[in-house]
Short mmCIF file of N, CA and C in Angstrom, two decimals:
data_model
loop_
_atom_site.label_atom_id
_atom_site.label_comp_id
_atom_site.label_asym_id
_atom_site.label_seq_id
_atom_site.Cartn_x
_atom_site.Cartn_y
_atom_site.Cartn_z
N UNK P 1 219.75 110.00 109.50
CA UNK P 1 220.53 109.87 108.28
C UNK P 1 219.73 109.10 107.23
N UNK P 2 218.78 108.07 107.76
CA UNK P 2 218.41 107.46 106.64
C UNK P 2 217.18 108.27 105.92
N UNK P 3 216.36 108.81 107.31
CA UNK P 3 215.47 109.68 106.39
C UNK P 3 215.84 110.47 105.19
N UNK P 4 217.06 111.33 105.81
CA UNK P 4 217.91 112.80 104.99
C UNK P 4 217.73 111.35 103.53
N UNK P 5 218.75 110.61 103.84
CA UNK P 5 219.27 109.53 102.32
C UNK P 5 217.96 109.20 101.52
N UNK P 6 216.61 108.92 102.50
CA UNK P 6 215.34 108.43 101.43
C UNK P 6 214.74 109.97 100.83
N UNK P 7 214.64 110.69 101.77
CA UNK P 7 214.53 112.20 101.00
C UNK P 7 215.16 112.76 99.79
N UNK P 8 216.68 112.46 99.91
CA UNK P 8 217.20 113.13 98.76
C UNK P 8 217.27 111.74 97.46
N UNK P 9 216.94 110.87 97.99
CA UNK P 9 216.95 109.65 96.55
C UNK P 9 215.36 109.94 95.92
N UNK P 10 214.40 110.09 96.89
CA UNK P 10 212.92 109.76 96.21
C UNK P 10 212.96 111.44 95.08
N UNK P 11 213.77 112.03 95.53
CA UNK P 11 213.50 113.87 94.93
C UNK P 11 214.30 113.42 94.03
N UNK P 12 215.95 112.97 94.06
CA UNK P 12 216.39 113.05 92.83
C UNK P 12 215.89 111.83 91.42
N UNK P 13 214.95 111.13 92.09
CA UNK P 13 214.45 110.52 90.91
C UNK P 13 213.18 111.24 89.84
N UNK P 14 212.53 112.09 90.75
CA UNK P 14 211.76 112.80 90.28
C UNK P 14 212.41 113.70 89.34
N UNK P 15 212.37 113.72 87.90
CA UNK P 15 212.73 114.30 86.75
C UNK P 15 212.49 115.78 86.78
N UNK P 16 211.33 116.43 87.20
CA UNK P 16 211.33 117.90 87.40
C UNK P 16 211.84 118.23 88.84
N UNK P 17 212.98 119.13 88.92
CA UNK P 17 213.59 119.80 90.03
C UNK P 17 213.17 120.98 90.39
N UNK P 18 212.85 121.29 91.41
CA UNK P 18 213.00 122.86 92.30
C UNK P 18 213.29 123.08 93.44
N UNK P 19 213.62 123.84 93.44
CA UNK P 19 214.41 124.47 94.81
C UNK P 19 213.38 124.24 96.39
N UNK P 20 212.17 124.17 95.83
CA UNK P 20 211.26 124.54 96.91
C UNK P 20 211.29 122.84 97.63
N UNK P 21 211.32 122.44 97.25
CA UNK P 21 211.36 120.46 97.63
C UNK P 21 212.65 120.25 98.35
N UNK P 22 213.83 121.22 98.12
CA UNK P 22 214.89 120.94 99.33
C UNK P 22 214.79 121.54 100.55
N UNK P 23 213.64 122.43 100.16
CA UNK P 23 213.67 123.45 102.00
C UNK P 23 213.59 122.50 102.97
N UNK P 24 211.99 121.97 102.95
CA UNK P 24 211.90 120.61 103.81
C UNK P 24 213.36 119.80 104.60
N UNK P 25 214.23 119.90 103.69
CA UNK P 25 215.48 118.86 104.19
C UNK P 25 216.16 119.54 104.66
N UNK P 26 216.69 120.96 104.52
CA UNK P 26 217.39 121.44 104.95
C UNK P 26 217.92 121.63 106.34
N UNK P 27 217.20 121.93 107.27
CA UNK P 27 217.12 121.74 108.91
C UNK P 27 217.51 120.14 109.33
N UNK P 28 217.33 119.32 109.04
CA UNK P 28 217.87 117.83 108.61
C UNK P 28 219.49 117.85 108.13
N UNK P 29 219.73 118.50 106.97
CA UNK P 29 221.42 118.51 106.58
C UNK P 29 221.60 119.08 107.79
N UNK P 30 221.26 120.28 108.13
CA UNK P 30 222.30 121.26 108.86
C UNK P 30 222.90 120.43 110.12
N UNK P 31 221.67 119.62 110.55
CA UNK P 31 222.27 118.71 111.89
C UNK P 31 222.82 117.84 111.46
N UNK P 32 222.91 117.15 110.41
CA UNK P 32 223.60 116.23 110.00
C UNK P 32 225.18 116.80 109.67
N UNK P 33 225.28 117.61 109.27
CA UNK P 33 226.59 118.78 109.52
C UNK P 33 227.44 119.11 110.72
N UNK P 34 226.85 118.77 111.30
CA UNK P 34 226.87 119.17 112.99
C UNK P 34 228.30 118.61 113.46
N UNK P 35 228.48 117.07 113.41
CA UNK P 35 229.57 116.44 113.95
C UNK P 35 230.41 116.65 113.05
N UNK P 36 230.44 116.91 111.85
CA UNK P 36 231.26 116.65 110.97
C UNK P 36 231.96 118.48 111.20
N UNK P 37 231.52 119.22 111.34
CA UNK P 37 231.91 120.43 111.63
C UNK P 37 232.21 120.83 112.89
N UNK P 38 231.68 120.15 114.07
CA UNK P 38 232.61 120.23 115.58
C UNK P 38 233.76 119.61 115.06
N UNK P 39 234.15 118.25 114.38
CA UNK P 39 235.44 117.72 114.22
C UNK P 39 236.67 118.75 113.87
N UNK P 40 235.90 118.95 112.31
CA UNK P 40 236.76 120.22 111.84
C UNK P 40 237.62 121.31 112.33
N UNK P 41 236.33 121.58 113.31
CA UNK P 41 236.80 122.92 114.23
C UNK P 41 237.71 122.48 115.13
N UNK P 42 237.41 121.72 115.83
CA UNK P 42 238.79 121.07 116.74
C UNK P 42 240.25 121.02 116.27
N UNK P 43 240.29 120.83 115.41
CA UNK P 43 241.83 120.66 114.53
C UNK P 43 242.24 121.74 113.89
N UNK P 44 243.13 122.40 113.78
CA UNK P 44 243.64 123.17 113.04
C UNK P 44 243.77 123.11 111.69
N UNK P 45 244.23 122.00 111.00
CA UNK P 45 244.02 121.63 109.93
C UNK P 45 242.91 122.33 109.30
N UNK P 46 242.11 121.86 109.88
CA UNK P 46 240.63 122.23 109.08
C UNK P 46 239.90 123.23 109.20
N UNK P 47 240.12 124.11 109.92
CA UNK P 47 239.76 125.31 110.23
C UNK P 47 239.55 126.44 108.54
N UNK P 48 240.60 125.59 108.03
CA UNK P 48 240.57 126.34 106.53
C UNK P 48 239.59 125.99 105.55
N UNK P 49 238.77 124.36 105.83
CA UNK P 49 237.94 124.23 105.30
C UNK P 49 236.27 125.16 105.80
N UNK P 50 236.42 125.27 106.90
CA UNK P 50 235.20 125.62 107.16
C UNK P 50 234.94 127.18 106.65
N UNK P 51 236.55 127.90 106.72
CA UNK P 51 236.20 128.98 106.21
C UNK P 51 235.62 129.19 104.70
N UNK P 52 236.42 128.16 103.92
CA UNK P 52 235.92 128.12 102.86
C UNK P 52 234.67 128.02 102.51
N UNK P 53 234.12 126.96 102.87
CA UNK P 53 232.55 126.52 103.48
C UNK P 53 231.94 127.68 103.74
N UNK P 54 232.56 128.45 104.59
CA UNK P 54 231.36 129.59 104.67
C UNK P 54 232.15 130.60 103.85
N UNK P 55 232.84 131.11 103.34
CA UNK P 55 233.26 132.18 101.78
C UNK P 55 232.18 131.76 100.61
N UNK P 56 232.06 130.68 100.25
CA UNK P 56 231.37 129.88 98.95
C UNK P 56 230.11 129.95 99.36
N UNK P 57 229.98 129.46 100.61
CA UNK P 57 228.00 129.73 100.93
C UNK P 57 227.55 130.74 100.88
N UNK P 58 228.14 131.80 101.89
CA UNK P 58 228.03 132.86 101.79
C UNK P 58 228.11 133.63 100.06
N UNK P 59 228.56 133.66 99.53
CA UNK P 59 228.34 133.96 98.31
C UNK P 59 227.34 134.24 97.35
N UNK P 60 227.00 132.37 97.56
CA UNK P 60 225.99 131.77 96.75
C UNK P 60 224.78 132.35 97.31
N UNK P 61 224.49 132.35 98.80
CA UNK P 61 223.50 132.81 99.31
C UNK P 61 223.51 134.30 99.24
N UNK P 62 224.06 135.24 98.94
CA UNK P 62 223.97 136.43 98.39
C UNK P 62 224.04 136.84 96.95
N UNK P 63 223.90 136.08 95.99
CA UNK P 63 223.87 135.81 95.06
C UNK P 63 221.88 134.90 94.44
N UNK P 64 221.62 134.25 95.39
CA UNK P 64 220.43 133.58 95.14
C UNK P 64 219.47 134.25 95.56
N UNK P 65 219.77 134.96 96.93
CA UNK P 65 218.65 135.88 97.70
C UNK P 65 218.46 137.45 96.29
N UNK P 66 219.83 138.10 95.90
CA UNK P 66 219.75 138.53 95.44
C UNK P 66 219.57 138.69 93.96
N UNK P 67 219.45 137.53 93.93
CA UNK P 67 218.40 137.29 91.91
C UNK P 67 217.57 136.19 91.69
N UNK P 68 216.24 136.48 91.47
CA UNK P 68 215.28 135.88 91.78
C UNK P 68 215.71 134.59 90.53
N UNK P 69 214.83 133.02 90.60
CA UNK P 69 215.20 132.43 89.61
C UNK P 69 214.19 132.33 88.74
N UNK P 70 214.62 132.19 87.40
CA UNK P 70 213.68 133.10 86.25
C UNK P 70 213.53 134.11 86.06
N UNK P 71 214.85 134.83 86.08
CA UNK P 71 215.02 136.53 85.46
C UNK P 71 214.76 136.49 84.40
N UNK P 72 215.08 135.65 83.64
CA UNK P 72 214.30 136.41 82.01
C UNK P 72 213.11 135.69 81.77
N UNK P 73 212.50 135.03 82.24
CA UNK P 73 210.76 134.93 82.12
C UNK P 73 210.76 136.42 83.16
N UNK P 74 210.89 136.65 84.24
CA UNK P 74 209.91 137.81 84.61
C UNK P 74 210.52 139.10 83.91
N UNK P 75 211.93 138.68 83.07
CA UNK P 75 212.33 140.07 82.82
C UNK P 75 211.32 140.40 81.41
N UNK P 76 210.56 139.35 80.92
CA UNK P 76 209.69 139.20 79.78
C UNK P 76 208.41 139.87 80.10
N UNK P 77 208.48 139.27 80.74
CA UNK P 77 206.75 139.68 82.04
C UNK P 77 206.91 141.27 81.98
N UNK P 78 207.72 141.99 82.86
CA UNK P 78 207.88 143.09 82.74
C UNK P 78 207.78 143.69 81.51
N UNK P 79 208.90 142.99 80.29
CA UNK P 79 208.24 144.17 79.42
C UNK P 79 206.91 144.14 78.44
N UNK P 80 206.15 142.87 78.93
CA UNK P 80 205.40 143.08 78.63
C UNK P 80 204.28 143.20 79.00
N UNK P 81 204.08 143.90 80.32
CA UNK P 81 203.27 144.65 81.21
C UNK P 81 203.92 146.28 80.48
N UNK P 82 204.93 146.25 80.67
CA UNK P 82 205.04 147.75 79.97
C UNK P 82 204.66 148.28 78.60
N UNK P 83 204.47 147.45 77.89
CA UNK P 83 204.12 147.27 76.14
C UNK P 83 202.93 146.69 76.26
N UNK P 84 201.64 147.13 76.31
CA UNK P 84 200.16 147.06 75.74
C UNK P 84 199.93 146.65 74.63
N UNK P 85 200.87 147.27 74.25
CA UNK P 85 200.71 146.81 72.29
C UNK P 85 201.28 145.43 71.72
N UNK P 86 201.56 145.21 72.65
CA UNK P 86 201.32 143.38 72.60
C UNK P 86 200.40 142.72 73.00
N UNK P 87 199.48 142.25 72.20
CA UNK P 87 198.13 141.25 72.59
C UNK P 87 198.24 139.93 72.82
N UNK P 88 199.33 139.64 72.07
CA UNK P 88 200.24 137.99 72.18
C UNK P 88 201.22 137.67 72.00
N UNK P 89 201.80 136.41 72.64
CA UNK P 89 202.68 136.04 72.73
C UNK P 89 203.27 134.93 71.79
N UNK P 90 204.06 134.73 70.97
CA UNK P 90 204.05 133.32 70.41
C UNK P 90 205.48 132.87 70.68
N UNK P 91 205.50 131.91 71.01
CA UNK P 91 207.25 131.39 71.46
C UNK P 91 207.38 130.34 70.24
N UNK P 92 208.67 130.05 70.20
CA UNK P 92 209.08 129.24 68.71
C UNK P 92 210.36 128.17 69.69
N UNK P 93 209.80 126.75 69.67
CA UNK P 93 210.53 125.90 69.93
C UNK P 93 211.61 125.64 69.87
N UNK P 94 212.40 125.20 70.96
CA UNK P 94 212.31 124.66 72.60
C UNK P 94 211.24 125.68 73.14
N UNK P 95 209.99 124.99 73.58
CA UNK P 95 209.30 125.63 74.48
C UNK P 95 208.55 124.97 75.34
N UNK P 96 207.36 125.58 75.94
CA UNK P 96 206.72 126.79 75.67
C UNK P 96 207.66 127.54 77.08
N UNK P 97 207.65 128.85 77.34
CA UNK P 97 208.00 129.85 77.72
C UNK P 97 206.62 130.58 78.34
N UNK P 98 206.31 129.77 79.84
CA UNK P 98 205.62 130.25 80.43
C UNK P 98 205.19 131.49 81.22
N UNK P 99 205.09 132.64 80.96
CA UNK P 99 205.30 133.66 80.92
C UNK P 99 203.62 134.63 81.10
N UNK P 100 202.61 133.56 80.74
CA UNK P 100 201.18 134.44 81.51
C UNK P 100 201.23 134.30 82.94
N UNK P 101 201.53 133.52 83.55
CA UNK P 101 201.10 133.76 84.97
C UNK P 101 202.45 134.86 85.99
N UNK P 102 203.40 135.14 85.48
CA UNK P 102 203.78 135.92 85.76
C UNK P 102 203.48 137.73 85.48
N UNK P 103 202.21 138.01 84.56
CA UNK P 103 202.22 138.73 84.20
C UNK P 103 201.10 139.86 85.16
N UNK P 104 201.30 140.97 84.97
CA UNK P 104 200.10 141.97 85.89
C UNK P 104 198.94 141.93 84.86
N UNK P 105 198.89 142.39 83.50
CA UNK P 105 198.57 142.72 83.08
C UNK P 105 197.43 141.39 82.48
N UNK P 106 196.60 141.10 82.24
CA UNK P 106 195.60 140.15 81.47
C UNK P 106 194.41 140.38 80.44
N UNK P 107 194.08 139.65 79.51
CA UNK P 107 194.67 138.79 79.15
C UNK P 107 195.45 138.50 78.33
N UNK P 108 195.91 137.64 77.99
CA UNK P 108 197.15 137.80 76.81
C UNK P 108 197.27 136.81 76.08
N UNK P 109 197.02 136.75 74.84
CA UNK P 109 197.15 135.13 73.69
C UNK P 109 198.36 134.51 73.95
N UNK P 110 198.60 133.32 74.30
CA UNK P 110 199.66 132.55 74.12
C UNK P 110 199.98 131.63 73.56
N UNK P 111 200.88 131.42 72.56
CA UNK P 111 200.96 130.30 71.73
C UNK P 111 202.00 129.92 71.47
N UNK P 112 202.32 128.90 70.59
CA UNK P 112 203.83 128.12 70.52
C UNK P 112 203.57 127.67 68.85
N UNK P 113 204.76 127.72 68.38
CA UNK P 113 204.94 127.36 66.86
C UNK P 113 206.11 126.49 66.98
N UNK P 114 206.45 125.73 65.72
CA UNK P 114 207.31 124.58 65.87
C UNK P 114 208.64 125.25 65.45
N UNK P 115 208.41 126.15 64.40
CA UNK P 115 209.46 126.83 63.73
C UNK P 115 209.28 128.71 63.55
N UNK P 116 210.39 129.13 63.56
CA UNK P 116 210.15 130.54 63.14
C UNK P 116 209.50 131.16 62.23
N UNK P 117 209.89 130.37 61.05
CA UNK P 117 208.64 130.60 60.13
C UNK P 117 207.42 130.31 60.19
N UNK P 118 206.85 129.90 61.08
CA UNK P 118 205.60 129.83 61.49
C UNK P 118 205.14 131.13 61.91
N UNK P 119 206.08 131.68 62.75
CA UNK P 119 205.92 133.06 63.36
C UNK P 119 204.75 133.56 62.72
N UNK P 120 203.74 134.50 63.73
CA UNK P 120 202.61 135.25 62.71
C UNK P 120 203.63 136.68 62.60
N UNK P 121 203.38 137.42 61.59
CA UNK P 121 204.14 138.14 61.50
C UNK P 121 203.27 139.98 61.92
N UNK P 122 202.08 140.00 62.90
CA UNK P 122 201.48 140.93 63.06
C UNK P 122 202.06 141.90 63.91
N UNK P 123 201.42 143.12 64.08
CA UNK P 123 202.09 143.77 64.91
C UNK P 123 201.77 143.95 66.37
N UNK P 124 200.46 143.11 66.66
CA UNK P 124 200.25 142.85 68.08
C UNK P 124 200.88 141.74 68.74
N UNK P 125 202.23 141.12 67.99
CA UNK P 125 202.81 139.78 68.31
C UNK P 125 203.99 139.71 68.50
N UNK P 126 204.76 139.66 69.98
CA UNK P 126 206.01 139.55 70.12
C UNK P 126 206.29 137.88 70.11
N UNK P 127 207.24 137.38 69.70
CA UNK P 127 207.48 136.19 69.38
C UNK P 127 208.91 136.24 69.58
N UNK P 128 208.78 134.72 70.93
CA UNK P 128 209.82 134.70 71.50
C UNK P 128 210.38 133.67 71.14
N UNK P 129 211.37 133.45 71.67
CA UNK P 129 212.86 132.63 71.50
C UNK P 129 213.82 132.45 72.27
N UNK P 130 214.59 131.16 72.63
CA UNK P 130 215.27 131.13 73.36
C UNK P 130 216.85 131.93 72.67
N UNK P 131 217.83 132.70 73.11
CA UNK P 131 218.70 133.16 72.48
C UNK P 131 219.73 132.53 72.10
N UNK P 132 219.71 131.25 72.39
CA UNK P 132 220.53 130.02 71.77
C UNK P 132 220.40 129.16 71.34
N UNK P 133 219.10 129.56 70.56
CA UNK P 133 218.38 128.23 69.65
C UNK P 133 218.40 128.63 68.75
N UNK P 134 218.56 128.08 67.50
CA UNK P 134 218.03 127.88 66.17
C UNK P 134 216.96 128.70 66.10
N UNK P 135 215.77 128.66 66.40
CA UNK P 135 214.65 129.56 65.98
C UNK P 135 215.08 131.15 66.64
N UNK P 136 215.81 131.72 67.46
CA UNK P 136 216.23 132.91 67.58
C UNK P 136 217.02 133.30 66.29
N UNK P 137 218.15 132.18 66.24
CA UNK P 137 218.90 132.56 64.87
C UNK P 137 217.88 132.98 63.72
N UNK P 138 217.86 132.42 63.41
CA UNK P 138 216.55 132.26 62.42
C UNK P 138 215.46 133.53 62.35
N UNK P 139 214.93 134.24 63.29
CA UNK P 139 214.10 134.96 63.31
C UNK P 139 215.29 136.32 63.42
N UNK P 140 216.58 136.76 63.54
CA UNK P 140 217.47 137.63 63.90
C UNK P 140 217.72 137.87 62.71
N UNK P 141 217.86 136.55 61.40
CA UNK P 141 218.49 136.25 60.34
C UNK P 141 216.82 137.14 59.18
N UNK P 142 215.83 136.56 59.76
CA UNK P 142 215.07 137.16 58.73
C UNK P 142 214.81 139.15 58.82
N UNK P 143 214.50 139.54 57.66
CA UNK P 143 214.40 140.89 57.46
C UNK P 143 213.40 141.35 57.93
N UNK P 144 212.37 140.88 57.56
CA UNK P 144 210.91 141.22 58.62
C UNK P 144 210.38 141.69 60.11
N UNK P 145 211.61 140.87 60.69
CA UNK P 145 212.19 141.25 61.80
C UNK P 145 213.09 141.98 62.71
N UNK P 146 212.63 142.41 63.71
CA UNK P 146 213.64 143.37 64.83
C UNK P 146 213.56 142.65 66.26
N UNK P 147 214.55 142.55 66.82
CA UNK P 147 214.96 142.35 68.24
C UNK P 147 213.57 143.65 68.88
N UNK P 148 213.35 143.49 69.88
CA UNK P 148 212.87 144.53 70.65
C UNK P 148 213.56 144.32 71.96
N UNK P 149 214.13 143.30 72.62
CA UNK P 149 214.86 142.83 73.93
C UNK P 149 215.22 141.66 73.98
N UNK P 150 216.04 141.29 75.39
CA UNK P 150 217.26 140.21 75.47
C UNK P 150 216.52 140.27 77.04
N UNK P 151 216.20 139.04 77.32
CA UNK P 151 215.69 139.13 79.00
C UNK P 151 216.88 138.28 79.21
N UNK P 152 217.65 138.23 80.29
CA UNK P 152 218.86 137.83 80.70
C UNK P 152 218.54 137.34 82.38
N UNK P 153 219.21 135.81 82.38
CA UNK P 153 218.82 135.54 83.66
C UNK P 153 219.54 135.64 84.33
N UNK P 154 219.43 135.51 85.60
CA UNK P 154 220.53 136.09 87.08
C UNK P 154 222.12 135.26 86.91
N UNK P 155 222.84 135.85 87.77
CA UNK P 155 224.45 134.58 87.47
C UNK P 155 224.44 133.44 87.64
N UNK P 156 223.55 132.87 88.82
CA UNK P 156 223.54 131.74 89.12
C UNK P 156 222.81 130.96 87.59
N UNK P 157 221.75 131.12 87.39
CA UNK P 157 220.69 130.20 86.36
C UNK P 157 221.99 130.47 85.33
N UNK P 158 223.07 131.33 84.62
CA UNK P 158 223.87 131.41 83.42
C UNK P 158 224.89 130.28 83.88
N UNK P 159 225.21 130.34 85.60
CA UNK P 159 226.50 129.46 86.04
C UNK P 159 225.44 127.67 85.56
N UNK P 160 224.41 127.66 85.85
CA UNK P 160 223.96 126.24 85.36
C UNK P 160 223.50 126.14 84.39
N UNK P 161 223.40 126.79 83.06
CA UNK P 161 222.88 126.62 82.15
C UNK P 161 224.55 126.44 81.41
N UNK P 162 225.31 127.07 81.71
CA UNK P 162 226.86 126.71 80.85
C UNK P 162 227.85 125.49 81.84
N UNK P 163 227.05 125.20 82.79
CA UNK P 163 227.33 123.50 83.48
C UNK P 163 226.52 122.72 82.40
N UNK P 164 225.20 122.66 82.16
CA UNK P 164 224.67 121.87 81.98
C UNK P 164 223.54 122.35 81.18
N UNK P 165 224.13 122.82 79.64
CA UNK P 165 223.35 123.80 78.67
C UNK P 165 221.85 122.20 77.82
N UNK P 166 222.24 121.18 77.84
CA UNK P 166 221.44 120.33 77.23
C UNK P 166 220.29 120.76 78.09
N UNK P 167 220.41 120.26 79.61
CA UNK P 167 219.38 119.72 80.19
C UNK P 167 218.91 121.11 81.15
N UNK P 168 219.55 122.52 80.36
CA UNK P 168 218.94 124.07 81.47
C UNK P 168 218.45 125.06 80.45
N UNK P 169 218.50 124.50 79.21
CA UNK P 169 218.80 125.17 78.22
C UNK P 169 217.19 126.89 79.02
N UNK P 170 216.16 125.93 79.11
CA UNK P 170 214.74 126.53 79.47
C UNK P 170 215.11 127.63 80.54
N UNK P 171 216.48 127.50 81.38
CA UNK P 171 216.66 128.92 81.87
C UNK P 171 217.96 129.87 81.30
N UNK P 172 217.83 129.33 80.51
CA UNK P 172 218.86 130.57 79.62
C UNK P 172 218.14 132.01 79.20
N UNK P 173 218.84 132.99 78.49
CA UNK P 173 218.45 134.25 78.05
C UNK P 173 217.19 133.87 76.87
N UNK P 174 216.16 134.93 76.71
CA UNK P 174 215.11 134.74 75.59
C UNK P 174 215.52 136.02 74.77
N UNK P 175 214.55 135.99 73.81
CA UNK P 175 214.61 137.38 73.01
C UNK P 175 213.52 137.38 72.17
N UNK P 176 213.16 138.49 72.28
CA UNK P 176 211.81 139.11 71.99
C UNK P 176 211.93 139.43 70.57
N UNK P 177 211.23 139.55 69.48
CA UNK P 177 211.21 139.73 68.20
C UNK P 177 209.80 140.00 67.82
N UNK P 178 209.75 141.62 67.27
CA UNK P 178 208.72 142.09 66.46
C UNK P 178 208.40 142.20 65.07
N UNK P 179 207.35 142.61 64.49
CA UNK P 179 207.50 143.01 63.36
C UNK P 179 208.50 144.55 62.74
N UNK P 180 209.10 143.77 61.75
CA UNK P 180 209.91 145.30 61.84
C UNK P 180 208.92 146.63 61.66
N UNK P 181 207.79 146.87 60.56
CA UNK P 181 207.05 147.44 59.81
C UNK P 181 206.24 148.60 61.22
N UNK P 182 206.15 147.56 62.36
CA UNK P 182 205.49 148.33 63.61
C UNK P 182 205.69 149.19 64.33
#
């Protein structure tokens, strides 16, 4: 127990989170689960919790297996492995929107601007945005511009980004914006 307790305090102080840093513990909870779920089962009472317990896990775990996390960075990736005619990338703050190393295709300019109007406005340049920021507005709002796509992330990353939109905002939906003229 005390390990499981120094494990999950030293991780949750660490400011960047991922999923991959709880595997380690996991085999650890599950036995630590152990008594607390023979109890359960013994009693009638509780028999309703465990089902629940496993309805909600079960869920989630068909739900996580089945959508990778960072659907709309790779749903970006994709289209722009499919579109050649993009030579670069420029994202417009909150960023950057890491998105070369997911890609097949190489190499590819990547850059970051502070504001939309910074945007270069060429036609080898998709310029991204988060779809709930200010600089999406902004680039939707100018004429010069066209949407080309909406990368949309899986249910789970939307279920924590509308828990906790300040501090997930980076896995929310993006959107792609071209020159209109292209």
């Amino acid at each position: 127990l005390l390990y499981f307790a120094v494990f999950v305090a030293a991780h949750s102080a660490v400011p960047h989170k991922e999923e991959r840093f709880m595997i380690p513990a996991a085999p650890l909870f599950l036995v630590l689960l152990t008594p607390l779920t023979t109890w359960l089962a013994e009693r009638p009472e509780g028999r309703w919790r465990i089902r629940l317990f496993l309805a909600v896990n079960t869920t989630l775990l068909v739900l996580a297996i089945s959508h990778p996390t960072q659907a709309s960075t790779i749903g970006l990736a994709r289209f722009l492995d499919a579109h050649p005619e993009y030579r670069a990338v420029t994202t417009v703050r909150p960023g950057p929107i890491r998105v070369a190393a997911m890609l097949v295709r190489q190499p590819l300019e990547v850059a970051s601007v502070p504001l939309a109007a910074d945007a270069p406005l060429d036609c080898g340049t998709l310029v991204v945005a988060f779809a709930a920021s200010t600089g999406a507005r902004e680039l939707a709002a100018d004429p010069r511009r066209a949407s080309v796509g909406r990368f949309e992330p899986g249910p789970l990353e939307r279920l924590v980004v509308a828990i906790n939109p300040r501090r997930n905002a980076r896995r929310g939906a993006l959107e792609g914006f071209a020159t209109r003229d292209c």
